[in-house]
N, CA and C of each residue as an Amber inpcrd file, in Angstrom:
protein
   564
  69.4340000  94.7500000 125.3200000  69.0980000  93.4470000 125.8120000
  67.6880000  93.4070000 126.3390000  67.1900000  92.2260000 126.4210000
  65.8370000  91.9790000 126.9140000  65.9230000  90.9820000 128.0650000
  65.4790000  91.3950000 129.2490000  65.5030000  90.5160000 130.4100000
  64.0820000  90.2510000 130.8460000  63.7120000  89.0900000 130.9690000
  64.0950000  87.8040000 130.4750000  62.8830000  87.1340000 129.8740000
  62.9720000  85.8800000 129.4490000  61.8720000  85.2110000 128.7550000
  61.2750000  86.1530000 127.7070000  62.1160000  86.5620000 126.8120000
  61.7640000  87.5540000 125.8050000  61.0890000  86.8690000 124.6120000
  59.8650000  87.2300000 124.3470000  59.1240000  86.6920000 123.2040000
  58.9750000  87.7800000 122.1530000  59.2000000  87.4110000 120.8930000
  59.1140000  88.3500000 119.7810000  57.9660000  87.9290000 118.8780000
  57.1240000  88.9030000 118.5350000  55.9610000  88.6710000 117.6850000
  56.0140000  89.6230000 116.5010000  55.6140000  89.1320000 115.3350000
  55.4960000  89.9790000 114.1520000  54.1100000  89.7840000 113.5850000
  53.3690000  90.8800000 113.4940000  51.9940000  90.8490000 112.9840000
  51.1560000  89.7970000 113.6990000  51.3460000  89.6980000 115.0210000
  50.5590000  88.7840000 115.8430000  51.0630000  87.3560000 115.8810000
  52.0870000  87.0220000 115.0980000  52.6200000  85.6560000 115.0560000
  53.8600000  85.5530000 115.9370000  53.8970000  84.5400000 116.8090000
  55.0500000  84.3240000 117.6800000  56.2150000  83.7930000 116.8470000
  57.3730000  84.4740000 116.9350000  58.5490000  84.0660000 116.1700000
  59.5800000  83.3460000 117.0190000  59.7620000  83.7820000 118.2620000
  60.8600000  83.2530000 119.0690000  60.6550000  83.6340000 120.5220000
  61.0720000  82.7370000 121.4200000  61.2130000  83.0860000 122.8340000
  62.6480000  82.8050000 123.2270000  63.3220000  83.8130000 123.7580000
  64.7000000  83.6950000 124.2230000  64.6600000  83.7570000 125.7460000
  64.9900000  82.6410000 126.4290000  64.7570000  82.5910000 127.8710000
  65.7530000  83.3700000 128.7250000  66.9910000  83.4880000 128.2770000
  68.0030000  84.0680000 129.1460000  68.1410000  85.5570000 128.8840000
  68.3440000  86.3370000 129.9030000  68.3410000  87.7780000 129.7590000
  69.6640000  88.4410000 129.5050000  70.7680000  87.6890000 129.5880000
  72.0640000  88.3340000 129.4610000  72.8410000  87.9150000 128.2220000
  72.2050000  87.2740000 127.2670000  72.8780000  86.9000000 126.0310000
  72.1640000  87.5370000 124.8510000  72.9120000  87.7930000 123.7960000
  72.3210000  88.4060000 122.6130000  71.6250000  87.3410000 121.7720000
  70.6790000  87.7820000 120.9760000  69.9940000  86.8890000 120.0510000
  69.4700000  87.7090000 118.8860000  69.1130000  87.0120000 117.8230000
  68.6000000  87.6750000 116.6280000  67.4000000  86.9020000 116.1110000
  66.5090000  87.6060000 115.4460000  65.3100000  87.0170000 114.8500000
  65.2510000  87.4580000 113.3970000  65.0590000  86.5110000 112.4840000
  64.9200000  86.8370000 111.0690000  63.4510000  87.1590000 110.7930000
  63.1530000  88.4290000 110.6030000  61.7700000  88.8360000 110.3800000
  61.2580000  88.4300000 109.0060000  62.1700000  88.2620000 108.0280000
  61.7120000  87.8660000 106.6950000  61.1600000  86.4470000 106.7050000
  61.6580000  85.6100000 107.6300000  61.1380000  84.2460000 107.7460000
  59.8460000  84.2170000 108.5560000  59.4980000  85.3370000 109.1710000
  58.3300000  85.3800000 110.0430000  57.1630000  86.1700000 109.5040000
  57.0870000  86.3490000 108.2100000  55.9140000  87.0040000 107.6430000
  56.0160000  88.5090000 107.5140000  57.2240000  89.0380000 107.4020000
  57.3820000  90.4730000 107.1900000  56.7040000  90.8580000 105.8810000
  55.8670000  91.8760000 105.9470000  55.1450000  92.3440000 104.7520000
  55.8650000  93.5790000 104.2200000  56.6520000  93.3740000 103.1680000
  57.4170000  94.4780000 102.5900000  56.4830000  95.4890000 101.9520000
  56.7670000  96.7700000 102.1810000  55.9640000  97.8380000 101.5960000
  54.6230000  98.0400000 102.2660000  54.3860000  97.3600000 103.3880000
  53.1230000  97.4920000 104.1200000  53.4310000  97.7150000 105.5920000
  52.4590000  98.2160000 106.3470000  52.6780000  98.3550000 107.7890000
  52.8410000  96.9780000 108.4530000  53.7370000  96.9070000 109.4060000
  53.9740000  95.7030000 110.2040000  53.9590000  96.1040000 111.6730000
  53.6140000  95.1590000 112.5370000  53.6420000  95.4030000 113.9770000
  54.6310000  94.4200000 114.6010000  55.6950000  94.9580000 115.1950000
  56.7000000  94.1650000 115.8920000  56.4760000  94.3760000 117.3810000
  56.2530000  93.2890000 118.1150000  56.0070000  93.3790000 119.5580000
  57.0100000  92.5070000 120.3100000  57.4730000  93.0060000 121.4480000
  58.4080000  92.2810000 122.2920000  57.8130000  92.2080000 123.6940000
  57.7700000  90.9920000 124.2480000  57.2440000  90.7930000 125.5960000
  58.3400000  90.2010000 126.4690000  58.5590000  90.8060000 127.6280000
  59.5390000  90.3030000 128.5910000  58.8130000  89.9210000 129.8710000
  59.1690000  88.7620000 130.4140000  58.5380000  88.2820000 131.6450000
  59.5940000  87.8200000 132.6330000  59.4410000  88.2360000 133.8760000
  60.2760000  87.7270000 134.9520000  59.4140000  86.7420000 135.7390000
  59.7220000  85.4500000 135.5820000  58.9120000  84.4030000 136.2230000
  59.6730000  83.7650000 137.3720000  59.0230000  83.5960000 138.4930000
  59.5940000  82.8480000 139.6070000  60.8210000  83.4950000 140.2020000
  61.5050000  82.7520000 141.0650000  62.7460000  83.2160000 141.6920000
  63.8940000  82.9580000 140.7300000  64.4580000  84.0070000 140.1750000
  65.5380000  83.8260000 139.2080000  66.7800000  84.6120000 139.5680000
  66.7870000  85.2210000 140.7480000  67.9240000  86.0180000 141.1590000
  67.8630000  86.2110000 142.6700000  68.9650000  86.6200000 143.2660000
  68.9720000  86.9150000 144.7040000  68.2110000  88.1880000 145.0180000
  68.0280000  89.0200000 144.0350000  67.2880000  90.2590000 144.1950000
  66.3290000  90.3890000 143.0220000  65.4190000  91.3210000 143.0960000
  64.4700000  91.4960000 142.0010000  65.2060000  92.0840000 140.7990000
  65.2500000  91.3240000 139.7410000  65.9740000  91.7640000 138.5530000
  65.0920000  92.5520000 137.5920000  63.8000000  92.4950000 137.7920000
  62.8980000  93.2060000 136.9070000  62.7240000  92.4750000 135.5900000
  62.1010000  93.1270000 134.6590000  61.9160000  92.5730000 133.3210000
  61.7380000  93.7400000 132.3630000  62.2400000  93.5820000 131.1550000
  62.0670000  94.6190000 130.1520000  63.2920000  94.7880000 129.2790000
  63.2920000  95.8570000 128.5000000  64.4230000  96.1860000 127.6410000
  65.3680000  97.0600000 128.4500000  66.5900000  96.5730000 128.6760000
  67.5050000  97.2870000 129.5520000  68.7680000  97.7670000 128.8550000
  68.9590000  97.4300000 127.6100000  70.0760000  97.9200000 126.7970000
  69.5140000  98.2630000 125.4340000  70.2980000  98.9340000 124.6090000
  69.7800000  99.2130000 123.2640000  69.4000000  97.9290000 122.5150000
  68.2970000  97.9850000 121.8290000  67.8210000  96.8970000 120.9770000
  67.7710000  97.4610000 119.5650000  68.3170000  96.7240000 118.5950000
  68.4340000  97.2450000 117.2400000  67.6270000  96.4290000 116.2510000
  67.0820000  97.1050000 115.2800000  66.4430000  96.4690000 114.1350000
  67.4110000  96.6450000 112.9770000  67.9670000  95.5370000 112.4960000
  68.9950000  95.5770000 111.4640000  68.4400000  95.0710000 110.1410000
  68.7760000  95.7550000 109.0760000  68.4290000  95.2980000 107.7330000
  69.6970000  94.7610000 107.0820000  69.6400000  93.5290000 106.6020000
  70.8060000  92.8810000 105.9980000  70.5240000  92.5250000 104.5520000
  71.5720000  92.5420000 103.7250000  71.4370000  91.9420000 102.3980000
  71.2260000  90.4320000 102.5740000  70.8400000  89.7510000 101.5140000
  70.5780000  88.3130000 101.6240000  71.8020000  87.5570000 102.1370000
  72.9840000  87.8550000 101.6140000  74.2250000  87.2230000 102.0730000
  74.9440000  88.2340000 102.9620000  75.1430000  87.8950000 104.2540000
  75.6840000  88.8630000 105.2050000  76.4450000  88.1650000 106.3210000
  77.2150000  88.9570000 107.0680000  77.8870000  88.4300000 108.2500000
  76.8120000  88.0070000 109.2490000  76.9640000  86.8230000 109.8210000
  75.9620000  86.3050000 110.7510000  75.8850000  87.1890000 111.9880000
  74.6720000  87.3490000 112.4960000  74.4180000  88.1320000 113.7070000
  73.6120000  87.2700000 114.6530000  73.9920000  87.1260000 115.9030000
  75.2380000  87.5750000 116.5070000  76.3650000  86.5840000 116.2460000
  77.5740000  86.9720000 116.5430000  78.7180000  86.0710000 116.5220000
  79.3260000  85.7650000 115.1810000  79.1440000  86.6060000 114.1760000
  79.6680000  86.3200000 112.8560000  81.1620000  86.5120000 112.7000000
  81.7840000  87.2420000 113.6130000  83.2240000  87.4870000 113.5390000
  83.8130000  87.2160000 114.9250000  84.7770000  86.3070000 114.9790000
  85.4010000  85.9310000 116.2460000  86.9140000  86.0000000 116.0650000
  87.5770000  86.8990000 116.8120000  89.0030000  87.1680000 116.6480000
  89.7890000  86.6110000 117.8290000  90.8910000  85.9070000 117.5280000
  91.8070000  85.4180000 118.5600000  93.2370000  85.6980000 118.1240000
  94.1620000  85.5870000 119.0650000  95.5930000  85.6850000 118.7660000
  96.2470000  84.4080000 119.2940000  96.2660000  83.3490000 118.4590000
  96.7890000  82.0690000 118.9270000  98.2920000  82.0450000 119.1580000
  99.0160000  82.9990000 118.5840000 100.4670000  83.0370000 118.7770000
 100.9020000  84.4800000 119.0070000 101.6090000  84.6920000 120.1280000
 102.1520000  86.0080000 120.4480000 103.6030000  85.8140000 120.8840000
 104.5050000  86.5800000 120.2840000 105.9250000  86.5260000 120.6520000
 106.3620000  87.9310000 121.0330000 106.7490000  88.1200000 122.2940000
 107.2060000  89.4300000 122.7500000 108.4930000  89.7970000 122.0190000
 108.5570000  91.0610000 121.5830000 109.7390000  91.5220000 120.8470000
 110.5100000  92.5790000 121.6080000 109.9410000  93.1120000 122.6710000
 110.6250000  94.1280000 123.4760000 110.8550000  93.5630000 124.8740000
 111.9700000  93.9190000 125.4610000 112.3030000  93.3790000 126.7860000
 111.3260000  93.8450000 127.8590000 110.6480000  94.9750000 127.6410000
 109.6830000  95.4550000 128.6320000 108.3040000  94.8140000 128.4600000
 108.1470000  93.9540000 127.4540000 106.8840000  93.2540000 127.2390000
 105.7890000  94.1020000 126.6110000 106.1350000  95.2790000 126.0890000
 105.1240000  96.1790000 125.5380000 104.9170000  96.0260000 124.0320000
 105.7650000  95.2890000 123.3540000 105.6270000  95.0760000 121.9060000
 105.6920000  93.5960000 121.6090000 104.9850000  93.2040000 120.5310000
 104.9650000  91.7880000 120.1680000 104.6750000  91.6270000 118.6880000
 105.0780000  90.4720000 118.1650000 104.6230000  90.0070000 116.8610000
 103.5470000  88.9720000 117.1680000 102.5070000  88.9320000 116.3580000
 101.3970000  88.0260000 116.6650000 100.7560000  87.4940000 115.3970000
 100.1050000  86.3620000 115.5420000  99.2400000  85.8160000 114.4980000
  97.8090000  86.1010000 114.9180000  97.0680000  86.7340000 114.0280000
  95.6560000  87.0350000 114.2680000  94.8460000  86.0040000 113.4990000
  93.9610000  85.2990000 114.1950000  93.0780000  84.3150000 113.5600000
  91.6460000  84.8100000 113.6950000  90.9160000  84.7710000 112.5940000
  89.5430000  85.2770000 112.5940000  88.6240000  84.2270000 111.9830000
  87.6060000  83.8380000 112.7460000  86.5740000  82.9480000 112.2300000
  85.4160000  83.8290000 111.7750000  85.0840000  83.7540000 110.4940000
  84.0190000  84.5620000 109.9110000  82.8840000  83.6240000 109.5010000
  81.6760000  83.9190000 109.9790000  80.4940000  83.1350000 109.6110000
  79.5590000  84.0210000 108.8060000  79.1340000  83.4920000 107.6610000
  78.2470000  84.2120000 106.7470000  76.9120000  83.4870000 106.7010000
  75.8350000  84.2510000 106.7490000  74.4820000  83.6860000 106.6470000
  73.8860000  84.0560000 105.2910000  73.0500000  83.1690000 104.7640000
  72.4310000  83.3850000 103.4570000  70.9210000  83.2420000 103.5900000
  70.2020000  84.3400000 103.4560000  68.7450000  84.3120000 103.5430000
  68.0920000  84.0520000 102.1870000  68.9000000  84.0150000 101.1140000
  68.3610000  83.7700000  99.7720000  67.8370000  82.3520000  99.6490000
  66.9700000  82.1480000  98.7170000  66.4890000  80.8050000  98.4240000
  67.4600000  80.0160000  97.5710000  68.4960000  80.6890000  97.0480000
  69.4670000  80.0060000  96.1870000  70.8380000  79.9930000  96.8560000
  71.6770000  79.1020000  96.3870000  73.0250000  78.9690000  96.9230000
  73.8960000  80.1200000  96.4320000  74.7580000  80.6250000  97.3140000
  75.6800000  81.6970000  96.9460000  77.0880000  81.1220000  96.8470000
  77.7380000  81.3590000  95.7300000  79.1050000  80.8680000  95.5170000
  79.9900000  82.0390000  95.1270000  81.2850000  81.8890000  95.3530000
  82.2480000  82.8880000  94.9070000  82.4570000  84.0610000  95.8470000
  81.9310000  84.0010000  97.0470000  82.1200000  85.0980000  97.9940000
  83.4080000  84.8910000  98.7860000  83.9320000  85.9740000  99.3110000
  85.1240000  85.9020000 100.1390000  84.9780000  86.7940000 101.3480000
  85.7710000  86.5130000 102.3670000  85.7800000  87.3220000 103.5830000
  87.1290000  88.0250000 103.6970000  87.1030000  89.2930000 104.0790000
  88.3080000  90.0910000 104.2660000  88.2370000  90.7200000 105.6450000
  89.3230000  90.6330000 106.4020000  89.3830000  91.2480000 107.7280000
  90.6380000  92.1010000 107.7910000  90.4690000  93.3530000 108.2340000
  91.5950000  94.2590000 108.3920000  91.6570000  94.7040000 109.8470000
  92.8580000  94.7140000 110.4180000  93.0570000  95.0850000 111.8150000
  93.6420000  96.4880000 111.8910000  93.0360000  97.3270000 112.7600000
  93.4650000  98.7110000 112.9400000  93.8460000  98.9580000 114.3960000
  94.8310000  99.8370000 114.6030000  95.1590000 100.2290000 115.9730000
  94.2420000 101.3750000 116.3980000  94.4540000 101.8920000 117.6120000
  93.5660000 102.9280000 118.1500000  93.6650000 104.2480000 117.3950000
  94.7080000 104.4500000 116.5960000  94.8420000 105.6620000 115.7740000
  94.2360000 105.4850000 114.3850000  93.7780000 104.2730000 114.0680000
  93.2110000 104.0110000 112.7530000  94.2020000 103.5280000 111.7270000
  95.4200000 103.2100000 112.1640000  96.4610000 102.7220000 111.2530000
  96.2430000 101.2300000 111.0060000  96.2600000 100.8430000 109.7320000
  96.0920000  99.4390000 109.3650000  97.3410000  98.6540000 109.7350000
  97.1220000  97.5240000 110.4330000  98.2380000  96.6930000 110.8770000
  98.3810000  95.4110000 110.0710000  97.3170000  94.9920000 109.4150000
  97.3690000  93.7580000 108.6420000  96.0060000  93.4270000 108.0570000
  96.0340000  92.6010000 106.9980000  94.8160000  92.2130000 106.2970000
  94.8600000  90.7200000 106.0220000  93.7230000  90.0630000 106.1670000
  93.5880000  88.6630000 105.7980000  92.4050000  88.4790000 104.8740000
  92.4860000  87.5240000 103.9670000  91.4040000  87.2430000 103.0250000
  91.2830000  85.7430000 102.8450000  90.0510000  85.2650000 102.7270000
  89.8110000  83.8440000 102.4480000  88.5400000  83.7060000 101.6310000
  88.5480000  82.7750000 100.6970000  87.3360000  82.4700000  99.9390000
  86.4010000  81.6670000 100.8260000  85.1220000  81.9780000 100.7150000
  84.1260000  81.2570000 101.5000000  83.6740000  80.0150000 100.7450000
  83.3750000  78.9390000 101.4760000  82.7790000  77.7910000 100.8010000
  81.3810000  78.1780000 100.3210000  80.8090000  77.3730000  99.4680000
  79.4590000  77.6370000  98.9700000  78.4940000  77.7550000 100.1500000
  77.6660000  78.8000000 100.1180000  76.7430000  79.0570000 101.2190000
  75.3370000  78.6550000 100.7770000  74.7750000  77.6360000 101.4240000
  73.4340000  77.1620000 101.0790000  72.3860000  78.2320000 101.2670000
  71.3450000  78.1820000 100.4520000  70.2950000  79.1900000 100.4890000
  69.2250000  78.9090000 101.5220000  68.3720000  79.9070000 101.7100000
  67.2210000  79.7570000 102.5830000  67.5670000  79.5320000 104.0410000
  68.5430000  80.2830000 104.5520000  68.9160000  80.1600000 105.9550000
  70.2100000  79.4160000 106.1830000  70.9220000  79.0570000 105.1220000
  72.1930000  78.3570000 105.2740000  73.2890000  79.2900000 105.7660000
  74.3750000  78.6910000 106.2560000  75.5160000  79.4850000 106.6890000
  76.8020000  78.7180000 106.3970000  77.8990000  79.4400000 106.3860000
  79.2130000  78.8400000 106.1810000  80.2280000  79.6560000 106.9490000
  81.2880000  78.9850000 107.3970000  82.3450000  79.6670000 108.1420000
  83.6840000  79.4260000 107.4790000  84.5800000  80.3680000 107.6810000
  85.9400000  80.2360000 107.1940000  86.8710000  80.8180000 108.2540000
  88.0290000  80.1970000 108.4050000  89.0400000  80.6940000 109.3320000
  90.1520000  81.3100000 108.5050000  90.4570000  82.5750000 108.7550000
  91.5660000  83.2160000 108.0620000  92.5570000  83.7270000 109.1040000
  93.8050000  83.8480000 108.7010000  94.8010000  84.3470000 109.6460000
  95.8310000  85.1950000 108.9150000  96.4660000  86.0810000 109.6740000
  97.5300000  86.9200000 109.1450000  98.4190000  87.3470000 110.3000000
  99.6400000  87.7500000 109.9790000 100.5970000  88.1570000 110.9950000
 100.6460000  89.6690000 111.1140000 100.8600000  90.1400000 112.3370000
 101.0750000  91.5600000 112.6030000 102.3960000  91.6800000 113.3580000
 103.1030000  92.7760000 113.1490000 104.4300000  92.9450000 113.7370000
 104.4900000  94.2130000 114.5960000 105.1710000  94.0950000 115.7120000
 105.4380000  95.2560000 116.5610000 104.2130000  95.8860000 117.1930000
 103.1850000  95.1160000 117.4410000 101.9730000  95.6810000 118.0410000
 102.1590000  95.8440000 119.5440000 101.4290000  96.7840000 120.1100000
 101.4970000  97.0020000 121.5550000 100.6610000  95.9410000 122.2520000
 101.1980000  95.3910000 123.3240000 100.4610000  94.3950000 124.1010000
  99.4710000  95.1000000 125.0250000  98.5340000  94.3200000 125.5530000
  97.5140000  94.8650000 126.4360000  97.8780000  94.5870000 127.8820000
  97.6430000  95.5690000 128.7440000  97.7780000  95.3870000 130.1840000
  96.8060000  96.3580000 130.8460000  96.4460000  96.1300000 132.1060000
  95.5350000  97.0710000 132.7780000  96.0890000  98.5010000 132.8020000
  97.4030000  98.6300000 132.8980000  98.0180000  99.9580000 132.9220000
  98.1060000 100.6090000 131.5580000  98.2060000  99.7910000 130.5020000
  98.2800000 100.2920000 129.1250000  97.3690000  99.4350000 128.2420000
  96.0920000  99.7120000 128.2800000  95.1300000  98.8780000 127.5400000
  95.0910000  99.2220000 126.0480000  95.9540000  98.5870000 125.2810000
  95.9940000  98.8090000 123.8320000  94.8460000  98.0300000 123.1880000
  93.9550000  98.7500000 122.5320000  92.8000000  98.1170000 121.9010000
  92.9170000  98.2060000 120.3880000  92.4040000  97.1880000 119.7290000
  92.4510000  97.1040000 118.2720000  91.0500000  96.8690000 117.7410000
  90.8370000  97.2500000 116.4820000  89.5290000  97.0950000 115.8500000
  89.6920000  96.2490000 114.5960000  88.8850000  95.1860000 114.5000000
  88.8810000  94.3380000 113.3070000  87.6440000  94.6880000 112.4830000
  87.8490000  94.9580000 111.2050000  86.7520000  95.2930000 110.2970000
  86.6120000  94.1630000 109.2890000  85.4540000  93.5100000 109.2980000
  85.1950000  92.3900000 108.3830000  84.2580000  92.8470000 107.2810000
  84.5860000  92.4730000 106.0490000  83.7410000  92.7640000 104.8950000
  83.6500000  91.5140000 104.0330000  82.6170000  91.4690000 103.2190000
  82.4500000  90.3810000 102.2480000  82.7720000  90.8930000 100.8730000
  83.3240000  90.0350000 100.0390000  83.5180000  90.3870000  98.6470000
  82.6320000  89.4650000  97.8110000  81.9080000  90.1040000  96.9230000
  80.9900000  89.3840000  96.0250000  81.1230000  90.0160000  94.6580000
  81.5720000  89.2710000  93.7030000  81.7130000  89.8250000  92.3690000
  82.7590000  90.9300000  92.3010000  83.7810000  90.8680000  93.1620000
  84.8700000  91.8190000  93.0860000  84.7640000  93.0080000  94.0090000
  83.5690000  93.3540000  94.5160000  83.4360000  94.5280000  95.3760000
  83.3790000  94.1450000  96.8440000  83.8950000  95.0280000  97.6990000
  83.8480000  94.7930000  99.1440000  82.6680000  95.5310000  99.7300000
  81.9400000  94.8390000 100.6360000  80.8070000  95.4640000 101.3360000
  80.4580000  94.5920000 102.5220000  79.4530000  95.0090000 103.3000000
  79.0810000  94.2150000 104.4720000  78.0520000  93.1470000 104.1440000
  77.6760000  93.0260000 102.9100000  76.7480000  91.9730000 102.4820000
  76.5570000  91.9980000 100.9850000  75.9370000  90.9350000 100.4520000
  75.7590000  90.8220000  99.0040000  74.3030000  90.5310000  98.6750000
């Protein structure tokens, strides 16, 4: 993370200023003059202006900051995958097991200049041991080119999963992939 008033520059050109220090953000460097195959200079400036906290919060990079390379059609960053459980039915009298519906909103971004059609989103849910609990798939609507995005909501049922509590924090991992032309990957 960058706290706060974070400005991003590429090759001397200002691309973005993100004012808040505790939320994630992303910058598309290809839209900002990235010179492929040549040296580039990426600069980040953080400023703490005025009274913005009860104590001195400082300014700078305080969490890992990543430079990500994406295919033209990819899961949106940040926030491209959002998982909820809109329906949970306890199946054990002790409340430790349940059947549930998993709903996943998947947002895909398209940096291409052309429209992308025929892509699909697949989400698989795993328990803490790596055992697959369920899979959902949905075709994506046509994704407009040159910065367009599209979202799809998919859902699937899981049975007999462990519920979460502070005493027994059962955690699950959702893995989202895109399918383009029959193959699964994290982008196309």
